[in-house]
mmCIF file with all atom_site columns, C-alpha atoms in Angstrom:
data_model
loop_
_atom_site.group_PDB
_atom_site.id
_atom_site.type_symbol
_atom_site.label_atom_id
_atom_site.label_alt_id
_atom_site.label_comp_id
_atom_site.label_asym_id
_atom_site.label_entity_id
_atom_site.label_seq_id
_atom_site.pdbx_PDB_ins_code
_atom_site.Cartn_x
_atom_site.Cartn_y
_atom_site.Cartn_z
_atom_site.occupancy
_atom_site.B_iso_or_equiv
_atom_site.pdbx_formal_charge
_atom_site.auth_seq_id
_atom_site.auth_comp_id
_atom_site.auth_asym_id
_atom_site.auth_atom_id
_atom_site.pdbx_PDB_model_num
ATOM 1   C CA . GLN A 1 1   ? -14.745 -1.585  1.766   1.00 83.00 ? 565 GLN A CA 1
ATOM 2   C CA . VAL A 1 2   ? -17.690 0.092   0.000   1.00 94.00 ? 566 VAL A CA 1
ATOM 3   C CA . GLN A 1 3   ? -21.271 -0.408  0.843   1.00 96.00 ? 567 GLN A CA 1
ATOM 4   C CA . LEU A 1 4   ? -24.034 0.152   -1.702  1.00 97.00 ? 568 LEU A CA 1
ATOM 5   C CA . ARG A 1 5   ? -27.718 0.589   -0.958  1.00 97.00 ? 569 ARG A CA 1
ATOM 6   C CA . GLU A 1 6   ? -30.431 0.968   -3.602  1.00 98.00 ? 570 GLU A CA 1
ATOM 7   C CA . SER A 1 7   ? -33.722 2.726   -3.142  1.00 98.00 ? 571 SER A CA 1
ATOM 8   C CA . GLY A 1 8   ? -36.533 4.200   -5.255  1.00 98.00 ? 572 GLY A CA 1
ATOM 9   C CA . GLY A 1 9   ? -38.065 1.013   -6.604  1.00 98.00 ? 573 GLY A CA 1
ATOM 10  C CA . GLY A 1 10  ? -41.808 0.464   -6.638  1.00 98.00 ? 574 GLY A CA 1
ATOM 11  C CA . SER A 1 11  ? -44.834 -0.478  -8.691  1.00 98.00 ? 575 SER A CA 1
ATOM 12  C CA . VAL A 1 12  ? -45.881 1.625   -11.658 1.00 98.00 ? 576 VAL A CA 1
ATOM 13  C CA . GLN A 1 13  ? -48.050 1.353   -14.718 1.00 98.00 ? 577 GLN A CA 1
ATOM 14  C CA . ALA A 1 14  ? -46.543 0.959   -18.157 1.00 98.00 ? 578 ALA A CA 1
ATOM 15  C CA . GLY A 1 15  ? -45.482 4.320   -19.482 1.00 98.00 ? 579 GLY A CA 1
ATOM 16  C CA . GLY A 1 16  ? -44.661 5.631   -16.057 1.00 98.00 ? 580 GLY A CA 1
ATOM 17  C CA . SER A 1 17  ? -41.333 6.720   -14.592 1.00 98.00 ? 581 SER A CA 1
ATOM 18  C CA . LEU A 1 18  ? -39.148 5.945   -11.633 1.00 98.00 ? 582 LEU A CA 1
ATOM 19  C CA . ARG A 1 19  ? -35.826 7.144   -10.377 1.00 98.00 ? 583 ARG A CA 1
ATOM 20  C CA . LEU A 1 20  ? -33.517 4.708   -8.648  1.00 98.00 ? 584 LEU A CA 1
ATOM 21  C CA . SER A 1 21  ? -30.792 5.840   -6.251  1.00 98.00 ? 585 SER A CA 1
ATOM 22  C CA . CYS A 1 22  ? -27.745 4.013   -5.011  1.00 98.00 ? 586 CYS A CA 1
ATOM 23  C CA . ALA A 1 23  ? -26.033 5.446   -2.011  1.00 97.00 ? 587 ALA A CA 1
ATOM 24  C CA . ALA A 1 24  ? -22.381 4.544   -1.416  1.00 96.00 ? 588 ALA A CA 1
ATOM 25  C CA . SER A 1 25  ? -20.587 4.619   1.875   1.00 95.00 ? 589 SER A CA 1
ATOM 26  C CA . GLY A 1 26  ? -17.242 3.483   3.177   1.00 92.00 ? 590 GLY A CA 1
ATOM 27  C CA . ALA A 1 27  ? -14.284 3.590   0.781   1.00 87.00 ? 591 ALA A CA 1
ATOM 28  C CA . THR A 1 28  ? -15.942 5.658   -1.953  1.00 86.00 ? 592 THR A CA 1
ATOM 29  C CA . SER A 1 29  ? -14.105 6.977   -4.996  1.00 85.00 ? 593 SER A CA 1
ATOM 30  C CA . SER A 1 30  ? -15.292 8.646   -8.169  1.00 86.00 ? 594 SER A CA 1
ATOM 31  C CA . ARG A 1 31  ? -12.624 6.844   -10.175 1.00 88.00 ? 595 ARG A CA 1
ATOM 32  C CA . PHE A 1 32  ? -14.506 3.620   -10.385 1.00 92.00 ? 596 PHE A CA 1
ATOM 33  C CA . CYS A 1 33  ? -17.093 2.731   -12.960 1.00 94.00 ? 597 CYS A CA 1
ATOM 34  C CA . MET A 1 34  ? -20.572 2.310   -11.626 1.00 96.00 ? 598 MET A CA 1
ATOM 35  C CA . GLY A 1 35  ? -23.392 0.342   -13.121 1.00 97.00 ? 599 GLY A CA 1
ATOM 36  C CA . TRP A 1 36  ? -27.023 -0.742  -12.835 1.00 98.00 ? 600 TRP A CA 1
ATOM 37  C CA . PHE A 1 37  ? -27.989 -4.375  -13.416 1.00 98.00 ? 601 PHE A CA 1
ATOM 38  C CA . ARG A 1 38  ? -31.262 -6.179  -13.200 1.00 98.00 ? 602 ARG A CA 1
ATOM 39  C CA . GLN A 1 39  ? -32.507 -9.686  -12.830 1.00 98.00 ? 603 GLN A CA 1
ATOM 40  C CA . ALA A 1 40  ? -35.981 -11.026 -13.426 1.00 97.00 ? 604 ALA A CA 1
ATOM 41  C CA . PRO A 1 41  ? -37.189 -14.451 -12.236 1.00 92.00 ? 605 PRO A CA 1
ATOM 42  C CA . GLY A 1 42  ? -35.832 -17.182 -14.435 1.00 94.00 ? 606 GLY A CA 1
ATOM 43  C CA . LYS A 1 43  ? -33.498 -14.845 -16.298 1.00 95.00 ? 607 LYS A CA 1
ATOM 44  C CA . GLU A 1 44  ? -29.825 -14.078 -16.169 1.00 95.00 ? 608 GLU A CA 1
ATOM 45  C CA . ARG A 1 45  ? -28.518 -10.908 -14.599 1.00 96.00 ? 609 ARG A CA 1
ATOM 46  C CA . GLU A 1 46  ? -28.387 -8.193  -17.272 1.00 97.00 ? 610 GLU A CA 1
ATOM 47  C CA . GLY A 1 47  ? -26.316 -5.061  -17.435 1.00 98.00 ? 611 GLY A CA 1
ATOM 48  C CA . VAL A 1 48  ? -28.607 -2.036  -17.883 1.00 98.00 ? 612 VAL A CA 1
ATOM 49  C CA . ALA A 1 49  ? -26.434 1.113   -17.757 1.00 98.00 ? 613 ALA A CA 1
ATOM 50  C CA . ALA A 1 50  ? -22.946 2.024   -16.711 1.00 98.00 ? 614 ALA A CA 1
ATOM 51  C CA . ILE A 1 51  ? -21.049 5.264   -16.157 1.00 97.00 ? 615 ILE A CA 1
ATOM 52  C CA . ASP A 1 52  ? -17.304 5.839   -15.853 1.00 94.00 ? 616 ASP A CA 1
ATOM 53  C CA . SER A 1 53  ? -15.155 8.332   -13.990 1.00 91.00 ? 617 SER A CA 1
ATOM 54  C CA . ALA A 1 54  ? -15.462 10.828  -16.830 1.00 92.00 ? 618 ALA A CA 1
ATOM 55  C CA . ASP A 1 55  ? -19.292 10.474  -16.941 1.00 93.00 ? 619 ASP A CA 1
ATOM 56  C CA . GLY A 1 56  ? -19.147 8.476   -20.110 1.00 96.00 ? 620 GLY A CA 1
ATOM 57  C CA . THR A 1 57  ? -22.189 6.221   -20.340 1.00 97.00 ? 621 THR A CA 1
ATOM 58  C CA . LYS A 1 58  ? -23.279 2.899   -21.877 1.00 98.00 ? 622 LYS A CA 1
ATOM 59  C CA . TYR A 1 59  ? -26.744 1.414   -22.135 1.00 98.00 ? 623 TYR A CA 1
ATOM 60  C CA . ALA A 1 60  ? -28.282 -1.890  -22.965 1.00 98.00 ? 624 ALA A CA 1
ATOM 61  C CA . ASP A 1 61  ? -30.181 -1.823  -26.269 1.00 98.00 ? 625 ASP A CA 1
ATOM 62  C CA . SER A 1 62  ? -33.396 -2.631  -24.468 1.00 97.00 ? 626 SER A CA 1
ATOM 63  C CA . VAL A 1 63  ? -33.322 0.642   -22.417 1.00 98.00 ? 627 VAL A CA 1
ATOM 64  C CA . TYR A 1 64  ? -31.508 2.999   -24.788 1.00 96.00 ? 628 TYR A CA 1
ATOM 65  C CA . GLY A 1 65  ? -33.405 6.283   -25.059 1.00 97.00 ? 629 GLY A CA 1
ATOM 66  C CA . ARG A 1 66  ? -35.572 5.524   -22.065 1.00 98.00 ? 630 ARG A CA 1
ATOM 67  C CA . PHE A 1 67  ? -33.116 5.248   -19.145 1.00 98.00 ? 631 PHE A CA 1
ATOM 68  C CA . THR A 1 68  ? -30.496 7.750   -18.033 1.00 98.00 ? 632 THR A CA 1
ATOM 69  C CA . ILE A 1 69  ? -27.620 6.901   -15.622 1.00 98.00 ? 633 ILE A CA 1
ATOM 70  C CA . SER A 1 70  ? -25.925 9.708   -13.712 1.00 98.00 ? 634 SER A CA 1
ATOM 71  C CA . ARG A 1 71  ? -23.758 10.171  -10.655 1.00 96.00 ? 635 ARG A CA 1
ATOM 72  C CA . ASP A 1 72  ? -23.315 12.837  -8.008  1.00 95.00 ? 636 ASP A CA 1
ATOM 73  C CA . ASN A 1 73  ? -19.869 12.344  -6.649  1.00 91.00 ? 637 ASN A CA 1
ATOM 74  C CA . ALA A 1 74  ? -20.319 14.985  -3.941  1.00 93.00 ? 638 ALA A CA 1
ATOM 75  C CA . LYS A 1 75  ? -23.176 12.942  -2.533  1.00 94.00 ? 639 LYS A CA 1
ATOM 76  C CA . ASN A 1 76  ? -21.658 9.542   -3.283  1.00 95.00 ? 640 ASN A CA 1
ATOM 77  C CA . THR A 1 77  ? -24.850 8.642   -5.092  1.00 96.00 ? 641 THR A CA 1
ATOM 78  C CA . LEU A 1 78  ? -25.612 6.909   -8.416  1.00 97.00 ? 642 LEU A CA 1
ATOM 79  C CA . TYR A 1 79  ? -28.961 7.437   -10.162 1.00 98.00 ? 643 TYR A CA 1
ATOM 80  C CA . LEU A 1 80  ? -30.989 5.695   -12.806 1.00 98.00 ? 644 LEU A CA 1
ATOM 81  C CA . GLN A 1 81  ? -33.852 7.680   -14.250 1.00 98.00 ? 645 GLN A CA 1
ATOM 82  C CA . MET A 1 82  ? -36.278 5.306   -15.923 1.00 98.00 ? 646 MET A CA 1
ATOM 83  C CA . ASN A 1 83  ? -38.930 6.767   -18.293 1.00 98.00 ? 647 ASN A CA 1
ATOM 84  C CA . ASN A 1 84  ? -41.552 5.109   -20.430 1.00 98.00 ? 648 ASN A CA 1
ATOM 85  C CA . LEU A 1 85  ? -41.346 1.931   -18.382 1.00 98.00 ? 649 LEU A CA 1
ATOM 86  C CA . LYS A 1 86  ? -42.484 -1.270  -20.038 1.00 98.00 ? 650 LYS A CA 1
ATOM 87  C CA . PHE A 1 87  ? -43.672 -4.522  -18.545 1.00 97.00 ? 651 PHE A CA 1
ATOM 88  C CA . GLU A 1 88  ? -40.395 -6.222  -19.507 1.00 96.00 ? 652 GLU A CA 1
ATOM 89  C CA . ASP A 1 89  ? -38.496 -3.804  -17.286 1.00 98.00 ? 653 ASP A CA 1
ATOM 90  C CA . THR A 1 90  ? -39.889 -5.627  -14.289 1.00 98.00 ? 654 THR A CA 1
ATOM 91  C CA . ALA A 1 91  ? -36.955 -6.924  -12.303 1.00 98.00 ? 655 ALA A CA 1
ATOM 92  C CA . LEU A 1 92  ? -34.799 -6.588  -9.170  1.00 98.00 ? 656 LEU A CA 1
ATOM 93  C CA . TYR A 1 93  ? -32.411 -3.757  -9.906  1.00 98.00 ? 657 TYR A CA 1
ATOM 94  C CA . TYR A 1 94  ? -28.862 -3.716  -8.421  1.00 98.00 ? 658 TYR A CA 1
ATOM 95  C CA . CYS A 1 95  ? -26.175 -1.103  -8.434  1.00 98.00 ? 659 CYS A CA 1
ATOM 96  C CA . ALA A 1 96  ? -22.538 -2.093  -8.486  1.00 97.00 ? 660 ALA A CA 1
ATOM 97  C CA . ARG A 1 97  ? -18.970 -0.789  -8.608  1.00 96.00 ? 661 ARG A CA 1
ATOM 98  C CA . THR A 1 98  ? -15.995 -2.124  -10.557 1.00 94.00 ? 662 THR A CA 1
ATOM 99  C CA . LYS A 1 99  ? -13.139 -3.870  -8.893  1.00 89.00 ? 663 LYS A CA 1
ATOM 100 C CA . ARG A 1 100 ? -10.585 -1.560  -10.543 1.00 85.00 ? 664 ARG A CA 1
ATOM 101 C CA . PHE A 1 101 ? -10.499 2.069   -11.641 1.00 82.00 ? 665 PHE A CA 1
ATOM 102 C CA . SER A 1 102 ? -12.063 2.472   -15.045 1.00 75.00 ? 666 SER A CA 1
ATOM 103 C CA . VAL A 1 103 ? -9.664  3.493   -17.801 1.00 71.00 ? 667 VAL A CA 1
ATOM 104 C CA . HIS A 1 104 ? -11.391 2.107   -20.828 1.00 80.00 ? 668 HIS A CA 1
ATOM 105 C CA . GLY A 1 105 ? -14.862 3.455   -20.494 1.00 91.00 ? 669 GLY A CA 1
ATOM 106 C CA . PRO A 1 106 ? -18.059 2.098   -18.951 1.00 95.00 ? 670 PRO A CA 1
ATOM 107 C CA . SER A 1 107 ? -18.742 -1.598  -18.983 1.00 95.00 ? 671 SER A CA 1
ATOM 108 C CA . LEU A 1 108 ? -21.969 -3.643  -18.805 1.00 96.00 ? 672 LEU A CA 1
ATOM 109 C CA . ALA A 1 109 ? -20.105 -6.921  -18.078 1.00 95.00 ? 673 ALA A CA 1
ATOM 110 C CA . SER A 1 110 ? -20.992 -8.081  -14.601 1.00 94.00 ? 674 SER A CA 1
ATOM 111 C CA . SER A 1 111 ? -17.572 -9.794  -14.246 1.00 94.00 ? 675 SER A CA 1
ATOM 112 C CA . TRP A 1 112 ? -15.950 -6.407  -14.028 1.00 94.00 ? 676 TRP A CA 1
ATOM 113 C CA . TYR A 1 113 ? -17.873 -5.508  -10.901 1.00 95.00 ? 677 TYR A CA 1
ATOM 114 C CA . GLU A 1 114 ? -16.894 -6.366  -7.376  1.00 94.00 ? 678 GLU A CA 1
ATOM 115 C CA . SER A 1 115 ? -19.289 -4.589  -4.967  1.00 96.00 ? 679 SER A CA 1
ATOM 116 C CA . TRP A 1 116 ? -23.042 -4.927  -5.130  1.00 97.00 ? 680 TRP A CA 1
ATOM 117 C CA . GLY A 1 117 ? -26.098 -3.608  -3.443  1.00 97.00 ? 681 GLY A CA 1
ATOM 118 C CA . GLN A 1 118 ? -28.905 -5.834  -2.288  1.00 97.00 ? 682 GLN A CA 1
ATOM 119 C CA . GLY A 1 119 ? -31.294 -4.614  -4.944  1.00 97.00 ? 683 GLY A CA 1
ATOM 120 C CA . THR A 1 120 ? -34.614 -2.692  -5.235  1.00 98.00 ? 684 THR A CA 1
ATOM 121 C CA . GLN A 1 121 ? -37.670 -4.113  -6.867  1.00 98.00 ? 685 GLN A CA 1
ATOM 122 C CA . VAL A 1 122 ? -39.235 -2.475  -9.903  1.00 98.00 ? 686 VAL A CA 1
ATOM 123 C CA . THR A 1 123 ? -42.604 -3.799  -10.982 1.00 98.00 ? 687 THR A CA 1
ATOM 124 C CA . VAL A 1 124 ? -44.367 -2.498  -14.114 1.00 98.00 ? 688 VAL A CA 1
ATOM 125 C CA . SER A 1 125 ? -47.970 -3.412  -14.764 1.00 97.00 ? 689 SER A CA 1
ATOM 126 C CA . SER A 1 126 ? -49.574 -3.377  -18.137 1.00 89.00 ? 690 SER A CA 1
#
């Protein structure tokens, strides 16, 4: 019912910045929790950042202080500002939406999410 499309990925040098966007269409609603996840080759999918309907946020320890998640409900768009990128940030980044309205704050657990985009690649060179 909702379609998600990521954009903004690319190749940058360590220390650089990127801003990812996730455009939602279809059955959109600001009452869901939204999240960013990433997966590198040979690694499990990892929750990076999440934001709930009240703009509460949660971050993985590995990106805390460097990444910022935000949402523009009027534009049905989710963002991930990534600063001071490191080589280990290299991965395919996905945006996702929870299967239910969020009432207990943001979650980084992938099992809570139902709708997924196809991903945008972020490559950081050292």
